[in-house]
Amino acid sequence: MEAYLPVIWAGLIATAVALYVVMDDFDLGVGILFPFAKKEEERDAMMNSIAPFWDGNETWLVLGGGGLWVAFPQAYAVIMPALYLPVTVMLLALIFRGVSFEFRFASKPKHALWDFAFTAGSILAAFSQGVILGGVIQGITVANGEFAGGAFDWATPFALLCGLGLVAGYGLLGATWIISRVEGDLAEAARRQATVLFPAVLVFIGLVSLWTPLQFDRIAERWFSTPNIWFLWPVPLLTAGLAFLAWRSLRLKQEMVPFFTAVGLFLLCFIGLAISTFPYLVPPSLTIWDTAAVPASQVFSLIGVVFMLPIILGYFAFVFWTFRGKVRVGEGYH
């Protein structure tokens, strides 16, 4: 049983990250697209479309980070100093973004500063998350179980590419969310934005998919050695098929399908990256078993997660069901 505990915790953390991608990144995308709204009423509608959801979505980020600290303390002790700067920027960006969200409505009509903070916080948070992801994938220098690199080891072209790709991807999620939640000219503008962002996201997906096996031998071996290749080929095939459905749904002016297909693309990319790195939690040297906490600590924390996770999921289901309707310009929850 003890050997399976790190696998269970790795699955929980991966689930938390995936749920964060699904539930929080569309509201970061709305912030990224915020400056492109032409009218004040449209910007209000964009913020109101995410008002019931945004503050609860960070729950999954807390669960992922807290789970890493509790279940894999050695990995936490290595990853944090290696990525201290982008993690700090991400947290500060999320704080300023959250403050600006609340203060913008309270300070009307003089809220230009909070508009800027909302957009800048969204862009910086998205970019930092991409840099963190790229920094982990490319590998962290470890010696004697401790971080042995420099403060700027993460600042590579690959990590910066991942940062830009995540900004474009979150923008796409935000545009498809607006399509599904808002009506009129704002929804049509978001559809036009999505048709521009979608090809850009596919380019970033293609670049990362080619870059990783070409630069990192461990990833190339994972994907292209036999018998792995026979089991893993459905992942890129499903990605291509879902990309076609996403583009088709945009061209047909469907409302809900673009958002769900965009989310599906993100989840497939996440699965692909997980396949590339598992079981390494700190590539290319420390696995989930190398960095796991003692079994008693993992079991104790797991009991709390087993009780709390259904409650959290139930809360999100209730909120999304309660506020399932569309937001019209001039209406909102503030």
Coordinates of N, CA and C in Angstrom, one line a residue, residues 191-327:
R191 N -15.9 36.0 -30.7 CA -15.8 35.0 -31.7 C -14.7 35.3 -32.7
R192 N -14.6 36.6 -33.1 CA -13.5 37.0 -34.0 C -12.1 36.9 -33.3
Q193 N -12.1 37.2 -32.0 CA -10.8 37.0 -31.3 C -10.4 35.6 -31.2
A194 N -11.4 34.7 -31.0 CA -11.1 33.3 -30.9 C -10.6 32.7 -32.2
T195 N -11.1 33.2 -33.3 CA -10.6 32.7 -34.6 C -9.2 33.1 -34.9
V196 N -8.8 34.2 -34.3 CA -7.4 34.6 -34.4 C -6.5 33.9 -33.4
L197 N -7.0 33.7 -32.2 CA -6.2 33.0 -31.2 C -6.0 31.5 -31.4
F198 N -7.0 30.9 -32.0 CA -7.0 29.5 -32.2 C -5.8 29.0 -33.0
P199 N -5.6 29.6 -34.2 CA -4.4 29.2 -35.0 C -3.1 29.4 -34.2
A200 N -3.1 30.5 -33.5 CA -1.8 30.8 -32.7 C -1.6 29.8 -31.6
V201 N -2.7 29.3 -31.0 CA -2.5 28.3 -30.0 C -2.1 27.0 -30.6
L202 N -2.6 26.6 -31.8 CA -2.2 25.4 -32.5 C -0.7 25.5 -32.8
V203 N -0.2 26.7 -33.2 CA 1.2 26.8 -33.5 C 2.1 26.6 -32.2
F204 N 1.6 27.2 -31.1 CA 2.4 27.0 -29.9 C 2.4 25.5 -29.5
I205 N 1.2 24.8 -29.6 CA 1.1 23.4 -29.3 C 2.1 22.6 -30.2
G206 N 2.1 22.9 -31.5 CA 3.0 22.2 -32.4 C 4.5 22.5 -32.0
L207 N 4.8 23.7 -31.7 CA 6.2 24.1 -31.3 C 6.7 23.3 -30.1
V208 N 5.8 23.3 -29.1 CA 6.2 22.6 -27.8 C 6.3 21.1 -28.1
S209 N 5.4 20.6 -28.9 CA 5.3 19.1 -29.1 C 6.6 18.7 -29.9
L210 N 7.1 19.6 -30.7 CA 8.3 19.2 -31.5 C 9.6 19.5 -30.6
W211 N 9.6 20.6 -29.9 CA 10.7 21.0 -29.2 C 11.1 20.0 -28.1
T212 N 10.1 19.5 -27.3 CA 10.4 18.7 -26.2 C 11.1 17.4 -26.6
P213 N 10.6 16.6 -27.6 CA 11.4 15.4 -27.9 C 12.7 15.7 -28.6
L214 N 12.8 16.8 -29.3 CA 14.1 17.1 -30.0 C 15.2 17.6 -29.0
Q215 N 14.8 18.3 -28.0 CA 15.8 18.8 -27.0 C 16.0 17.8 -25.8
F216 N 15.0 17.1 -25.4 CA 15.1 16.3 -24.2 C 15.0 14.8 -24.6
D217 N 16.1 14.1 -24.5 CA 16.1 12.7 -25.0 C 15.2 11.8 -24.2
R218 N 15.0 12.1 -22.9 CA 14.1 11.3 -22.1 C 12.7 11.4 -22.6
I219 N 12.3 12.5 -23.1 CA 10.9 12.6 -23.6 C 10.8 12.0 -25.0
A220 N 11.8 12.1 -25.8 CA 11.8 11.4 -27.1 C 11.7 9.9 -26.9
E221 N 12.4 9.4 -25.9 CA 12.4 7.9 -25.6 C 11.0 7.5 -25.1
R222 N 10.4 8.3 -24.3 CA 9.1 8.0 -23.8 C 8.0 7.9 -24.9
W223 N 8.1 8.8 -25.9 CA 7.0 8.8 -26.9 C 7.3 7.9 -28.1
F224 N 8.5 7.8 -28.5 CA 8.8 7.1 -29.8 C 9.5 5.7 -29.6
S225 N 9.8 5.3 -28.4 CA 10.3 3.9 -28.3 C 9.1 2.9 -28.3
T226 N 9.4 1.7 -28.7 CA 8.4 0.6 -28.6 C 8.5 -0.1 -27.3
P227 N 7.4 -0.5 -26.7 CA 6.0 -0.4 -27.3 C 5.3 0.8 -27.0
N228 N 5.9 1.9 -26.4 CA 5.2 3.1 -26.0 C 4.4 3.7 -27.1
I229 N 5.1 3.8 -28.3 CA 4.5 4.5 -29.4 C 3.1 3.9 -29.8
W230 N 3.0 2.6 -29.6 CA 1.7 2.0 -30.0 C 0.6 2.3 -29.1
F231 N 0.9 2.7 -27.8 CA -0.1 3.0 -26.9 C -0.4 4.5 -26.8
L232 N 0.6 5.3 -27.2 CA 0.5 6.8 -27.0 C 0.0 7.5 -28.3
W233 N 0.0 6.9 -29.4 CA -0.4 7.6 -30.7 C -1.8 8.2 -30.6
P234 N -2.8 7.6 -29.8 CA -4.1 8.2 -29.8 C -4.1 9.7 -29.3
V235 N -3.1 10.0 -28.4 CA -3.1 11.4 -27.8 C -3.0 12.5 -28.9
P236 N -2.0 12.4 -29.7 CA -1.9 13.5 -30.8 C -3.1 13.4 -31.8
L237 N -3.5 12.1 -32.0 CA -4.7 12.0 -33.0 C -5.9 12.6 -32.4
L238 N -6.2 12.4 -31.1 CA -7.4 13.0 -30.5 C -7.2 14.5 -30.4
T239 N -6.0 15.0 -30.2 CA -5.8 16.5 -30.2 C -6.1 17.1 -31.6
A240 N -5.7 16.4 -32.6 CA -6.0 16.9 -34.0 C -7.5 16.9 -34.2
G241 N -8.1 15.8 -33.8 CA -9.6 15.7 -34.0 C -10.3 16.8 -33.3
L242 N -9.9 17.0 -32.0 CA -10.6 18.0 -31.2 C -10.3 19.4 -31.7
A243 N -9.1 19.6 -32.3 CA -8.8 20.9 -32.9 C -9.7 21.2 -34.1
F244 N -10.0 20.2 -34.9 CA -10.9 20.3 -36.0 C -12.3 20.7 -35.5
L245 N -12.8 20.0 -34.5 CA -14.1 20.3 -33.9 C -14.2 21.7 -33.4
A246 N -13.1 22.1 -32.7 CA -13.1 23.5 -32.2 C -13.2 24.5 -33.3
W247 N -12.4 24.3 -34.3 CA -12.5 25.3 -35.4 C -13.8 25.2 -36.2
R248 N -14.4 24.1 -36.3 CA -15.7 23.9 -37.0 C -16.7 24.6 -36.2
S249 N -16.7 24.4 -34.9 CA -17.7 25.0 -34.0 C -17.6 26.6 -34.1
L250 N -16.4 27.1 -34.2 CA -16.3 28.6 -34.3 C -16.9 29.0 -35.7
R251 N -16.6 28.3 -36.7 CA -17.1 28.7 -38.0 C -18.6 28.6 -38.1
L252 N -19.2 27.6 -37.4 CA -20.6 27.4 -37.4 C -21.3 28.3 -36.4
K253 N -20.6 29.1 -35.7 CA -21.1 30.1 -34.7 C -21.9 29.4 -33.6
Q254 N -21.4 28.2 -33.2 CA -22.0 27.6 -32.0 C -21.6 28.3 -30.8
E255 N -22.4 28.1 -29.7 CA -22.1 28.9 -28.5 C -21.3 28.1 -27.4
M256 N -21.7 26.9 -27.1 CA -21.1 26.1 -26.0 C -20.0 25.3 -26.5
V257 N -20.1 24.7 -27.7 CA -19.1 23.8 -28.2 C -17.7 24.4 -28.2
P258 N -17.5 25.6 -28.7 CA -16.1 26.2 -28.7 C -15.4 26.1 -27.4
F259 N -16.1 26.5 -26.3 CA -15.5 26.5 -25.0 C -15.1 25.1 -24.5
F260 N -16.0 24.1 -24.7 CA -15.7 22.8 -24.2 C -14.6 22.1 -25.1
T261 N -14.6 22.4 -26.3 CA -13.5 21.9 -27.2 C -12.1 22.5 -26.8
A262 N -12.2 23.8 -26.5 CA -10.9 24.5 -26.1 C -10.4 23.9 -24.8
V263 N -11.3 23.7 -23.8 CA -11.0 23.0 -22.6 C -10.4 21.6 -22.8
G264 N -11.0 20.9 -23.8 CA -10.5 19.6 -24.1 C -9.1 19.6 -24.7
L265 N -8.8 20.6 -25.5 CA -7.5 20.7 -26.0 C -6.5 20.9 -24.9
F266 N -6.8 21.8 -23.9 CA -5.9 22.0 -22.8 C -5.7 20.7 -22.0
L267 N -6.8 20.0 -21.8 CA -6.6 18.7 -21.0 C -5.8 17.7 -21.8
L268 N -5.9 17.6 -23.1 CA -5.1 16.7 -23.8 C -3.6 17.1 -23.8
C269 N -3.4 18.4 -23.9 CA -2.0 18.9 -23.8 C -1.4 18.6 -22.4
F270 N -2.3 18.7 -21.4 CA -1.8 18.4 -20.0 C -1.5 16.9 -19.9
I271 N -2.4 16.1 -20.5 CA -2.1 14.6 -20.4 C -0.8 14.3 -21.1
G272 N -0.6 15.0 -22.3 CA 0.6 14.7 -23.0 C 1.9 15.1 -22.2
L273 N 1.8 16.2 -21.5 CA 3.0 16.6 -20.7 C 3.2 15.7 -19.5
A274 N 2.0 15.2 -18.9 CA 2.1 14.3 -17.8 C 2.8 13.0 -18.3
I275 N 2.4 12.5 -19.5 CA 3.0 11.3 -20.0 C 4.5 11.5 -20.2
S276 N 4.9 12.7 -20.6 CA 6.3 13.0 -20.9 C 7.2 13.0 -19.7
T277 N 6.6 13.3 -18.5 CA 7.4 13.5 -17.3 C 7.2 12.4 -16.3
F278 N 6.1 11.8 -16.2 CA 5.8 10.8 -15.1 C 6.8 9.6 -15.3
P279 N 7.4 9.1 -14.1 CA 7.0 9.4 -12.7 C 7.9 10.5 -12.1
Y280 N 8.6 11.3 -12.9 CA 9.5 12.3 -12.4 C 8.7 13.5 -11.9
L281 N 8.8 13.9 -10.7 CA 8.2 15.1 -10.2 C 9.1 16.3 -10.3
V282 N 10.4 16.0 -10.2 CA 11.5 17.0 -10.5 C 12.4 16.4 -11.6
P283 N 12.0 16.6 -12.8 CA 12.8 16.0 -13.9 C 14.2 16.7 -14.0
P284 N 15.2 15.9 -14.3 CA 15.1 14.5 -14.8 C 15.6 13.5 -13.7
S285 N 15.6 13.9 -12.4 CA 16.3 13.1 -11.4 C 15.4 12.6 -10.3
L286 N 14.4 13.3 -9.8 CA 13.6 12.9 -8.6 C 12.2 12.4 -9.0
T287 N 11.9 11.2 -8.6 CA 10.6 10.6 -8.9 C 9.6 10.9 -7.8
I288 N 8.4 10.5 -8.0 CA 7.4 10.7 -6.9 C 7.7 9.9 -5.7
W289 N 8.4 8.8 -5.8 CA 8.8 7.9 -4.7 C 10.0 8.5 -4.0
D290 N 10.9 9.1 -4.8 CA 12.1 9.7 -4.1 C 11.7 10.9 -3.2
T291 N 10.7 11.6 -3.6 CA 10.4 12.9 -2.9 C 9.2 12.8 -1.9
A292 N 8.6 11.6 -1.8 CA 7.4 11.4 -1.0 C 7.6 11.6 0.5
A293 N 6.6 12.1 1.2 CA 6.6 12.2 2.6 C 6.5 10.8 3.2
V294 N 6.6 10.7 4.5 CA 6.5 9.4 5.2 C 5.0 8.9 5.0
P295 N 4.7 7.6 4.9 CA 3.4 7.1 4.7 C 2.4 7.7 5.7
A296 N 2.7 7.8 6.9 CA 1.8 8.2 8.0 C 1.3 9.6 7.6
S297 N 2.2 10.5 7.2 CA 1.8 11.9 6.8 C 0.9 11.9 5.6
Q298 N 1.2 11.1 4.6 CA 0.4 11.0 3.4 C -1.0 10.5 3.7
V299 N -1.1 9.5 4.6 CA -2.4 8.9 4.9 C -3.2 9.9 5.7
F300 N -2.6 10.6 6.7 CA -3.3 11.6 7.5 C -3.9 12.7 6.6
S301 N -3.1 13.2 5.7 CA -3.6 14.3 4.8 C -4.6 13.8 3.8
L302 N -4.4 12.5 3.4 CA -5.4 12.0 2.4 C -6.8 11.8 3.0
I303 N -6.9 11.5 4.3 CA -8.2 11.4 4.9 C -8.9 12.7 4.8
G304 N -8.2 13.8 5.1 CA -8.9 15.2 5.0 C -9.3 15.5 3.5
V305 N -8.5 15.1 2.6 CA -8.8 15.3 1.2 C -10.0 14.5 0.8
V306 N -10.1 13.3 1.2 CA -11.3 12.4 0.9 C -12.6 13.0 1.4
F307 N -12.6 13.7 2.5 CA -13.8 14.3 3.0 C -14.1 15.6 2.4
M308 N -13.0 16.4 2.1 CA -13.2 17.8 1.6 C -13.4 17.9 0.1
L309 N -12.8 17.0 -0.6 CA -12.9 17.1 -2.1 C -14.3 17.0 -2.6
P310 N -15.1 16.1 -2.1 CA -16.5 16.0 -2.6 C -17.3 17.3 -2.3
I311 N -17.0 17.9 -1.1 CA -17.7 19.1 -0.7 C -17.3 20.3 -1.6
I312 N -16.0 20.4 -2.0 CA -15.6 21.4 -2.9 C -16.2 21.2 -4.3
L313 N -16.2 20.0 -4.8 CA -16.8 19.7 -6.1 C -18.3 20.0 -6.1
G314 N -19.0 19.7 -5.0 CA -20.4 20.0 -4.8 C -20.6 21.5 -4.9
Y315 N -19.8 22.3 -4.2 CA -19.9 23.7 -4.2 C -19.8 24.3 -5.6
F316 N -18.8 23.8 -6.3 CA -18.6 24.3 -7.7 C -19.8 23.9 -8.6
A317 N -20.3 22.7 -8.4 CA -21.4 22.3 -9.2 C -22.6 23.2 -8.9
F318 N -22.8 23.5 -7.6 CA -24.0 24.3 -7.3 C -23.8 25.7 -7.9
V319 N -22.6 26.3 -7.8 CA -22.4 27.7 -8.3 C -22.6 27.7 -9.8
F320 N -22.0 26.8 -10.5 CA -22.1 26.8 -12.0 C -23.6 26.5 -12.4
W321 N -24.3 25.7 -11.7 CA -25.7 25.5 -12.0 C -26.6 26.7 -11.7
T322 N -26.3 27.3 -10.6 CA -27.1 28.5 -10.1 C -26.9 29.7 -11.1
F323 N -25.7 29.9 -11.6 CA -25.4 31.0 -12.5 C -25.1 30.5 -13.9
R324 N -26.0 29.6 -14.3 CA -25.8 29.0 -15.7 C -26.3 29.9 -16.8
G325 N -27.1 30.9 -16.5 CA -27.7 31.8 -17.5 C -26.6 32.7 -18.1
K326 N -27.1 33.4 -19.2 CA -26.2 34.3 -19.9 C -26.3 35.7 -19.2
V327 N -25.2 36.4 -19.3 CA -25.1 37.8 -18.8 C -25.3 38.8 -20.0

